Structure formats: C-alpha cells, structure tokens
CSV table of C-alpha atoms and ligand atoms in Angstrom, one decimal:
chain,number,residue,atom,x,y,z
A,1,UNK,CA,64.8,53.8,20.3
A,2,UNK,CA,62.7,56.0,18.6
A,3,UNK,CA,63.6,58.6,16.2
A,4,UNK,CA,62.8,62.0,17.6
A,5,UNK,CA,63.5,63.9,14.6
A,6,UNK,CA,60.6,64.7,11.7
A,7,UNK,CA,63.2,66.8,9.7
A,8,UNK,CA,66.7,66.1,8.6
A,9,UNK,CA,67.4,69.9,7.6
A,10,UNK,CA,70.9,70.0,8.4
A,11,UNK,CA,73.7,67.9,10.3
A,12,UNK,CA,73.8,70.4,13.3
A,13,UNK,CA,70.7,68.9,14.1
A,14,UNK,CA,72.4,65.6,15.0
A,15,UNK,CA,74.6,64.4,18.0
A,16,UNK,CA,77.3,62.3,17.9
A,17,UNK,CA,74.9,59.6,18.9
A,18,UNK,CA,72.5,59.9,16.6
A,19,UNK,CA,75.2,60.0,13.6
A,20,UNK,CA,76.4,56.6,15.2
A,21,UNK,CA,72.8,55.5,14.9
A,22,UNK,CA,72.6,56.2,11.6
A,23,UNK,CA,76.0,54.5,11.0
A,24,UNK,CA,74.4,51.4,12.0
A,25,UNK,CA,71.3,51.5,10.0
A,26,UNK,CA,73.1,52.2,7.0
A,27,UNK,CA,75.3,48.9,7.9
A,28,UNK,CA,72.0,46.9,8.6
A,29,UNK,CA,70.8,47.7,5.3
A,30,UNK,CA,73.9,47.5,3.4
A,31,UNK,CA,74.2,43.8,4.3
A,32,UNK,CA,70.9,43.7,1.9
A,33,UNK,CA,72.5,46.1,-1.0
A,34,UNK,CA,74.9,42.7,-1.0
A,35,UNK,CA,72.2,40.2,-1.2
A,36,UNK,CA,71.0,39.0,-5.2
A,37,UNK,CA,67.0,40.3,-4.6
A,38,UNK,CA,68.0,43.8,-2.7
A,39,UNK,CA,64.4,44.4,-1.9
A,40,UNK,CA,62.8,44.2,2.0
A,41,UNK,CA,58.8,45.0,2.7
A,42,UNK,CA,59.5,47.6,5.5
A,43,UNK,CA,58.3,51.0,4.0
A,44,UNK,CA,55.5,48.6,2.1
A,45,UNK,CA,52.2,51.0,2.2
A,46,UNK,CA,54.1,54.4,2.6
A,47,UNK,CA,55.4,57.0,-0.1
A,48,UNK,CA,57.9,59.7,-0.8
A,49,UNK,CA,58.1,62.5,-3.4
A,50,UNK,CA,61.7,63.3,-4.7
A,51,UNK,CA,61.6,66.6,-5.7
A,52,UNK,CA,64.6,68.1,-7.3
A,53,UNK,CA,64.6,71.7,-8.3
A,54,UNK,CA,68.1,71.4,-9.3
A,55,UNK,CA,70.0,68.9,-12.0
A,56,UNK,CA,71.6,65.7,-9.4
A,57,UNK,CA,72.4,62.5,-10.5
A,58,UNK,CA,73.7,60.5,-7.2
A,59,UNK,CA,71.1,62.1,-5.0
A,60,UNK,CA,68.0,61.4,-6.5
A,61,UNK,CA,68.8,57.8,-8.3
A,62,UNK,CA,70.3,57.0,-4.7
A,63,UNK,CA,67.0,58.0,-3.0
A,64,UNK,CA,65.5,56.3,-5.5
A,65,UNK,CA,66.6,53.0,-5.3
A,66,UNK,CA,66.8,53.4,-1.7
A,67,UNK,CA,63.2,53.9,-1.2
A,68,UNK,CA,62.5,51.0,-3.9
A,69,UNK,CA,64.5,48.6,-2.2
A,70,UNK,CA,62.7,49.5,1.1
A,71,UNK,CA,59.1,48.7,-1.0
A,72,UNK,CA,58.0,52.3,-0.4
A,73,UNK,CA,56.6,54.4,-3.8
A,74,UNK,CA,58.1,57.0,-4.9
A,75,UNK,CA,57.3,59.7,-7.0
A,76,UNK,CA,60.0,62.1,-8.9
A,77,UNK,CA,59.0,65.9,-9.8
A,78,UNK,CA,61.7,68.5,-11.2
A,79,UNK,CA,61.5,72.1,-11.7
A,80,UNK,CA,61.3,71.9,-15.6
A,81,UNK,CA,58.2,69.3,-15.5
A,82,UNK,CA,56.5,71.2,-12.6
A,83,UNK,CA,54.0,73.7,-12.5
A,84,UNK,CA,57.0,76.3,-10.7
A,85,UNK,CA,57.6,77.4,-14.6
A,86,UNK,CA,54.2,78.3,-14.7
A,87,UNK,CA,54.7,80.3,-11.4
A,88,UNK,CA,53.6,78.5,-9.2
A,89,UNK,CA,55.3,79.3,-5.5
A,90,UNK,CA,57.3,76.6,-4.0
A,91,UNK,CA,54.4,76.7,-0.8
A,92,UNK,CA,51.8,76.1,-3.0
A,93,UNK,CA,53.6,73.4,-5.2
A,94,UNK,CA,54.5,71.5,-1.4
A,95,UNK,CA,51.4,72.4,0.1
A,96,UNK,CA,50.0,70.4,-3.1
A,97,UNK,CA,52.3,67.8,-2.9
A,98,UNK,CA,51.0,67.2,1.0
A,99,UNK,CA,47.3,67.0,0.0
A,100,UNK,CA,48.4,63.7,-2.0
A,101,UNK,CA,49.7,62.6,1.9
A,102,UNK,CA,53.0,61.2,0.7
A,103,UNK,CA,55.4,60.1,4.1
A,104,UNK,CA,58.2,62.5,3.0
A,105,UNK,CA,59.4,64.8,0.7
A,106,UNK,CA,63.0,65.0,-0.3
A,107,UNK,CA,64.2,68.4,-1.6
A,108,UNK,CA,66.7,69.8,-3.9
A,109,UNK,CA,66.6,73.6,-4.3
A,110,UNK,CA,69.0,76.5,-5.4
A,111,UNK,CA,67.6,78.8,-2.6
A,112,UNK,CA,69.6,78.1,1.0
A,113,UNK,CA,66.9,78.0,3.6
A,114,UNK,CA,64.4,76.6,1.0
A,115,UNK,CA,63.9,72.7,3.3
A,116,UNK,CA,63.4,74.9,6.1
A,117,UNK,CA,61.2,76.8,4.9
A,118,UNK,CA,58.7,73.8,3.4
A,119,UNK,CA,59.4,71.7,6.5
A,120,UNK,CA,57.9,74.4,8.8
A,121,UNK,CA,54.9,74.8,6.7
A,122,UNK,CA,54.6,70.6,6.3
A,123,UNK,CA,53.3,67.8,8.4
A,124,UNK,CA,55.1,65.0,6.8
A,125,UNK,CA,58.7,64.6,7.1
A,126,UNK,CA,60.9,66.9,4.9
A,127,UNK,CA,64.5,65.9,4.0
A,128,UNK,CA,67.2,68.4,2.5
A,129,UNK,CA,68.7,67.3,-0.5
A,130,UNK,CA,70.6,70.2,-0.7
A,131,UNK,CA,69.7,73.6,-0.3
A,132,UNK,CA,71.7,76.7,-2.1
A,133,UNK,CA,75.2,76.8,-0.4
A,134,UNK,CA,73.5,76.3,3.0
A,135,UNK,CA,73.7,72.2,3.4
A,136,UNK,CA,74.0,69.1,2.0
A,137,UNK,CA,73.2,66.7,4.9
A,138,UNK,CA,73.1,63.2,3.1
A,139,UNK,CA,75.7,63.5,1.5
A,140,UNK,CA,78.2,64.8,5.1
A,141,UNK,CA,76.2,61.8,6.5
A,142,UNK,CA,77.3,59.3,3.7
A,143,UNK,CA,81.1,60.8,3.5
A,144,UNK,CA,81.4,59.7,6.8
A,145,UNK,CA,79.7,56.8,6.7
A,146,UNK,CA,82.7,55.9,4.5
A,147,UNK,CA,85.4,56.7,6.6
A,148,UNK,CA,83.8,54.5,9.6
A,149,UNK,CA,83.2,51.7,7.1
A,150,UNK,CA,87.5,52.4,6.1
A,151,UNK,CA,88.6,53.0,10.0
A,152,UNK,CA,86.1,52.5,12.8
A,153,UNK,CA,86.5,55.4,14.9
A,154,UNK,CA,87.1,58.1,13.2
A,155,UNK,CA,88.7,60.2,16.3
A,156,UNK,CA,91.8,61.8,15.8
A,157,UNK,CA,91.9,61.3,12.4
A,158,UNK,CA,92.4,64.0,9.9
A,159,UNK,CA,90.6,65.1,6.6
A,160,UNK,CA,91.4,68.1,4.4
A,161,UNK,CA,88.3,69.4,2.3
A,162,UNK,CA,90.3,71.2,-1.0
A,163,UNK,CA,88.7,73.1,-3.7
A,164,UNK,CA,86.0,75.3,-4.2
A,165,UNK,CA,84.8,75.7,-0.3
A,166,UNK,CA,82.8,79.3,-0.7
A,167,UNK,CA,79.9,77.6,-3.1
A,168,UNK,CA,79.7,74.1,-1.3
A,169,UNK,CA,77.3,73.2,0.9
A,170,UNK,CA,78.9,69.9,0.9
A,171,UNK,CA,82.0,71.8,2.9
A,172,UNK,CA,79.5,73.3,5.3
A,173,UNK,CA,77.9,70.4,6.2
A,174,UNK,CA,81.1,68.1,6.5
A,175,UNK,CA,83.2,70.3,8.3
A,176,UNK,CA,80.2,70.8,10.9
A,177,UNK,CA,79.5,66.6,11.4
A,178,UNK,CA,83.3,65.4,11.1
A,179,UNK,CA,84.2,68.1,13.9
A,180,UNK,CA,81.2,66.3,15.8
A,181,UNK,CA,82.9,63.0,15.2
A,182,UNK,CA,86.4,64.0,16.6
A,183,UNK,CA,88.1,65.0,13.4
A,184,UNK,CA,90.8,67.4,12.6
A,185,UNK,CA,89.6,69.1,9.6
A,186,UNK,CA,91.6,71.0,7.0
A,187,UNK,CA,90.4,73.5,4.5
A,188,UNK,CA,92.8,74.6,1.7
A,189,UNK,CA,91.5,76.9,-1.5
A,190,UNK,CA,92.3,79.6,-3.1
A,191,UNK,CA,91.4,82.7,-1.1
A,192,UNK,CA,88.5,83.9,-3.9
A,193,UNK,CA,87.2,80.3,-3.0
A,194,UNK,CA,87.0,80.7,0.6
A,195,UNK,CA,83.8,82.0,2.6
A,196,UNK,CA,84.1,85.2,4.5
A,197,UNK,CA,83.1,83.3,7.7
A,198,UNK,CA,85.7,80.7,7.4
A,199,UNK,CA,87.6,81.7,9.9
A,200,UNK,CA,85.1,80.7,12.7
A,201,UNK,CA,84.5,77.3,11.4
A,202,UNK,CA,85.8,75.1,13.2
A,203,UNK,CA,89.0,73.9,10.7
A,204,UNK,CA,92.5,74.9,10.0
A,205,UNK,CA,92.8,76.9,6.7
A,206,UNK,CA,95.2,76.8,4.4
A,207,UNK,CA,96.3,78.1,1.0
A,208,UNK,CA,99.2,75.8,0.5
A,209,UNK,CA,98.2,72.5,-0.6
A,210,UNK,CA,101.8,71.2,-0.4
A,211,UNK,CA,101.3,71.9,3.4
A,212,UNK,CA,97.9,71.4,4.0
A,213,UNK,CA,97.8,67.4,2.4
A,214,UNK,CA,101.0,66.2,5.3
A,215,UNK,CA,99.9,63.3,7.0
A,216,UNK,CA,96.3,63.2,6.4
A,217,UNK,CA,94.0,60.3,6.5
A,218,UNK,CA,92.0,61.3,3.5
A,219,UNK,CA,91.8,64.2,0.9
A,220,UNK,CA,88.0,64.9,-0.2
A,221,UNK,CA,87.9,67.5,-2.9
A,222,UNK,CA,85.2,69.4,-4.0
A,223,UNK,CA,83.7,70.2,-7.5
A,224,UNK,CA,84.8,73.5,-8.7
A,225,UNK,CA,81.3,75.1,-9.1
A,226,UNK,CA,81.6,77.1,-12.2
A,227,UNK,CA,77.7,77.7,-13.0
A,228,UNK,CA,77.9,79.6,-9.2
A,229,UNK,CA,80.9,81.6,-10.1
A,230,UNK,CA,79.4,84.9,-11.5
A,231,UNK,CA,82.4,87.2,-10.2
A,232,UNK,CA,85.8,86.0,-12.1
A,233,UNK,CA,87.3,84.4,-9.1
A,234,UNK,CA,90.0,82.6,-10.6
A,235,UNK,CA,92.3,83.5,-13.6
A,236,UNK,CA,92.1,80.9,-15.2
A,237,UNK,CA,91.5,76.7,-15.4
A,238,UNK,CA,95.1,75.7,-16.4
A,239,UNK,CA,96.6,77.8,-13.1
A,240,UNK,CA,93.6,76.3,-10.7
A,241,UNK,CA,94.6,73.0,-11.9
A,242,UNK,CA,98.6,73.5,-11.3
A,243,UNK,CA,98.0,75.3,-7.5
A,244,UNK,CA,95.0,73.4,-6.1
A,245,UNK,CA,94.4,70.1,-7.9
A,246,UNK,CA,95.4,67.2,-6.3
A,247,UNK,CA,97.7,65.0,-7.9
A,248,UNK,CA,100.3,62.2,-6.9
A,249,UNK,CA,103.0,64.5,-6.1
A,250,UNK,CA,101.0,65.9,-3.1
A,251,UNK,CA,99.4,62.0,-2.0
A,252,UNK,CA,103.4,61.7,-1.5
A,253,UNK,CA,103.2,64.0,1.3
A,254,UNK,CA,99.9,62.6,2.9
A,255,UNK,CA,99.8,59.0,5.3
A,256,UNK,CA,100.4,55.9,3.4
A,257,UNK,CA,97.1,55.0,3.4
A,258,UNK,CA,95.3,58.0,2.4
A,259,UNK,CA,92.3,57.7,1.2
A,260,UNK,CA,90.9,59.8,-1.8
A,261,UNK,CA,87.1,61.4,-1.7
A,262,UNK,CA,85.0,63.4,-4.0
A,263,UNK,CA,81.3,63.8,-3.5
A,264,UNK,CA,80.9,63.9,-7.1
A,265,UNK,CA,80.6,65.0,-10.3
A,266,UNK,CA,84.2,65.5,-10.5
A,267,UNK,CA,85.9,67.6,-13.1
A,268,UNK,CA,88.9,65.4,-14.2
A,269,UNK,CA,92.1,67.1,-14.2
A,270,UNK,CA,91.0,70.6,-12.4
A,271,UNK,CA,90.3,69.5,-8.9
A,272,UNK,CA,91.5,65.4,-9.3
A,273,UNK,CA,93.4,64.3,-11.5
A,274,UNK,CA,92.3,61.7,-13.1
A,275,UNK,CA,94.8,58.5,-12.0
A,276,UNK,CA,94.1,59.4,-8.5
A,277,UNK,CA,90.2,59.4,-9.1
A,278,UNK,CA,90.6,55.9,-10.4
A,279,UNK,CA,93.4,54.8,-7.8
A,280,UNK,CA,93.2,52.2,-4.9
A,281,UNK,CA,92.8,54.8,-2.6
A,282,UNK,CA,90.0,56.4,-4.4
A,283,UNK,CA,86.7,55.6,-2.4
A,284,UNK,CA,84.1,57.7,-5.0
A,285,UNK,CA,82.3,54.8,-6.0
A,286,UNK,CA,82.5,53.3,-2.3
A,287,UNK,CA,80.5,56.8,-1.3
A,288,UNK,CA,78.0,56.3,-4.2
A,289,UNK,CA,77.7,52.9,-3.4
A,290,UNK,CA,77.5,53.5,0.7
A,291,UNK,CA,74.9,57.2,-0.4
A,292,UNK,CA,72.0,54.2,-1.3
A,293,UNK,CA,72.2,52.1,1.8
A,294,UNK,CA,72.8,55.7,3.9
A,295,UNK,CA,69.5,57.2,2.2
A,296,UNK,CA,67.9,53.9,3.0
A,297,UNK,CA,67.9,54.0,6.4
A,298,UNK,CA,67.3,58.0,6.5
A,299,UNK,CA,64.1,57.0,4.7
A,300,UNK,CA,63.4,54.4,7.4
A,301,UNK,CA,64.2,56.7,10.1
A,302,UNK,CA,62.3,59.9,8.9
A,303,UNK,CA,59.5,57.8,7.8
A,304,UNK,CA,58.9,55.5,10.4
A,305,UNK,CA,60.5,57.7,13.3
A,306,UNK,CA,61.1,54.3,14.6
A,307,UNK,CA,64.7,52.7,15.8
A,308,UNK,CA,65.8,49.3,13.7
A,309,UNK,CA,65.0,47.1,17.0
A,310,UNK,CA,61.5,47.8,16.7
A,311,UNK,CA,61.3,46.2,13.3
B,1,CP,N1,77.1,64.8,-4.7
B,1,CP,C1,76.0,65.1,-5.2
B,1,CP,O1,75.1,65.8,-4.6
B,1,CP,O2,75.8,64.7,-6.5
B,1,CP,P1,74.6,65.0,-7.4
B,1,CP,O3,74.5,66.5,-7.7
B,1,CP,O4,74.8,64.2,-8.7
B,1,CP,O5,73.4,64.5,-6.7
C-alpha cells in the first residue's frame, strides 16, 4: 500500500480505511514501545522539525520520542526561541525551515488554518499539531486508537464529548473521525460552551449531563479552556463544576464498563473529578501512552508515504 497522503491537516481527509490502516501501524509499533531497547532503524537518515507555536506537553514529547524511537532526528523550535518575536512571518520562518530539507514539519499554532496554510506553500510533508479551534488530528486519531485497542469495532458504540466544546479543536476533530467509524456521538455543555454550528455536526446535543451520560461506552471530557474564554461565559468555577463535571454519581447512569477519557491537561475537580481521573476505567495514561506509538507510525506514513509491508 502506499500512502497517498503528503499532509495530515485534518481527519476529514481520511476514510474509514485509511483510519484502520493507521490502527494497525500504531499496533505494529506499539509491540516495540513494549520491548526493553524501544528503538528500530526505519526513519534512519530522515528528519523532522517540531515546531510548536503554542505551550503542549503530550504532543510534542510524544512526537518526540516517537520520531527517536523510529532513529529519525528531530529538531524542536517554539515561538518564544524563534525569530517570529522578532517578526518574522510564519512563511518565511517555514520557508526557512524547508531550505534545511527536513522530511516533515509538525505544527502547533494558535491561528486555525495556519497547517494549511504552510502545507500549501511546502514540499515536505506538513502535520497539524493543532491549529486554533480548527483541528487537532493526532490526537482524534490517538482517542480512537484507544477505544479499538478497549473494544475492536467500535460500530454502534456510543461516546459523549462533555465540556468546553466551542474552543476545542479536539471536539471538532473527534466528533468528525468517530462518526466515520460508526459511532453515536454525544455532545453535552453548557450552551455559552457550545459552537454556533453545532447543530449540523453530526452528534446529539445535550445540556443535561444526567441524561446525556445513560448507557454510554465512554465519557471523554474536554479541558475547560479558560486562556480562550475572553467573553464571561460561565458564572462561575464552583457552578461549572456542580452542572457539568463528571463525577461518580453520573458513571452510575452510564454502561458498566464505561470507560473514562480526557485528552489532557485536565483541570481536577472542574471537568473530572479527580477519583474518576485515577479510576479503573480511566484510560488518560492509556491515550498518552497509545499518542507515542500513534505519532510513530504517522511519522512513518507521512515520511516514507510508504505502507508497513513494504518495510
Ligand atoms: N492533548 C494535548 O494536545 O495536550 P498537550 O497540549 O499537552 O499537547
């Protein structure tokens, strides 16, 4: 198979396929995350630049190590130690970057459109790392990388995405690849929380969580993003907490086996509390763990454009 893609912009670029394909990857190479020496020669000779106009923790040490275990260099650049505080333009900062021929550059920017706009002006392969409140495609691809790994085929199944939906491009992109996959999804925020276009995404909203959580397969909230809240949107912490944070007394309502999400950083006792984000059912640390051997074989596949049997 080869990969016919040189961007990963967003998951509506995908099929159902090709997520499946990625699925498999990711398992391929997280049988090597298990092994003692997690290290394998097949990017050996190529390079990616990691560069992260916005703060991130899971994202870039994730494509980090990923693209270290894979033997490819890789070379880190944020906004405060880049020449964009001198004012330079983000073209001319890429357009630099892709004189030093790297394979790929993986982006994080505030701006929504901002991967697009470097990947049309770019040769080498451009991933979105997430992009304003536009997309966050590695991290829909690595949320339901973790369901498959829980339940196979995730058909049928149903998810609720709770919390701050307007200002996640984590949302956006989930609701968009689980619907792909044959999920029923769920939204349920406060209404202040909810994009005006959420009516024609394809989900069932809701603004009681009481309601929204009954018989679901897994709850994944989301980060209440206060630095993106300019506009007093909610009253107050305490009340968000009470109305729209998940806690054992709505888990009651959901399937016995749910299984508890969070792309991370969570805010402990607003959106989760905190027994449930260290429960049994919690997967967090299963998504950070699965985001590494997911970015791997993203790198493998943007990089080499080349399908795993052809190693
Ligand atoms: N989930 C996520 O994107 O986390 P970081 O901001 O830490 O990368």
């Amino acid at each position: 198979m080869k990969w016919l893609h040189k961007d990963l912009l967003d998951v509506t670029q995908l099929s159902k396929s090709e997520a499946m394909s990625l699925f498999d990857t990711a398992a391929h190479f997280q049988e090597i995350n298990q092994r003692p020496v997690k290290k394998v020669p097949t990017l050996k000779g190529r390079s990616v630049v990691l560069f992260f106009a916005e703060p991130s923790t899971r994202t870039k040490v994730s494509f980090d190590v990923a693209a270290k275990r894979l033997s490819a260099d890789s070379f880190s650049l944020s906004k405060s130690m880049s020449s964009l505080t001198k004012g330079e333009t983000l073209k001319d900062t890429v357009l630099t970057l892709q004189a030093m021929a790297p394979d790929c550059i993986v982006l994080r920017h505030w701006s929504s459109g901002a991967s697009k706009f470097i990947a049309d002006r770019l040769d080498c392969a451009v991933i979105n790392a997430g992009d304003g409140r536009h997309a966050h495609p590695t991290q829909a691809l690595l949320d339901s990388f973790t369901m498959f790994q829980e339940w196979g085929d995730l058909t049928g199944k149903t998810v609720l995405i709770l919390g701050d939906i307007k200002h996640s491009r984590v949302a956006r992109s989930n609701v968009i690849l689980l619907n792909k996959l044959g999920v029923n999804v769920r939204m349920c925020a406060p209404r202040t929380l909810l994009p005006h276009t959420v009516r024609s995404w394809p989900c069932e909203v809701y603004s009681d969580l009481s309601e929204a959580v009954k018989g679901v397969n897994a709850v994944m909230c989301l980060r209440l993003q206060l630095e993106r809240q300019k506009d007093g949107l909610l009253p107050n912490l305490r009340e968000y907490a009470q109305t729209f944070g998940l806690s054992q007394r709505h888990i009651d309502l959901a399937d016995k086996d749910v299984r508890i999400m969070h792309p991370g950083p969570m805010n402990r006792g607003v959106e989760i509390s905190s027994d449930l984000a260290d429960s049994a059912q919690s997967l967090v640390l299963d998504q950070v763990a699965n985001g590494v051997s997911m970015r791997m074989a993203l790198l493998f596949l943007y990089m080499t454009r080349k399908g795993m049997e052809e190693e």
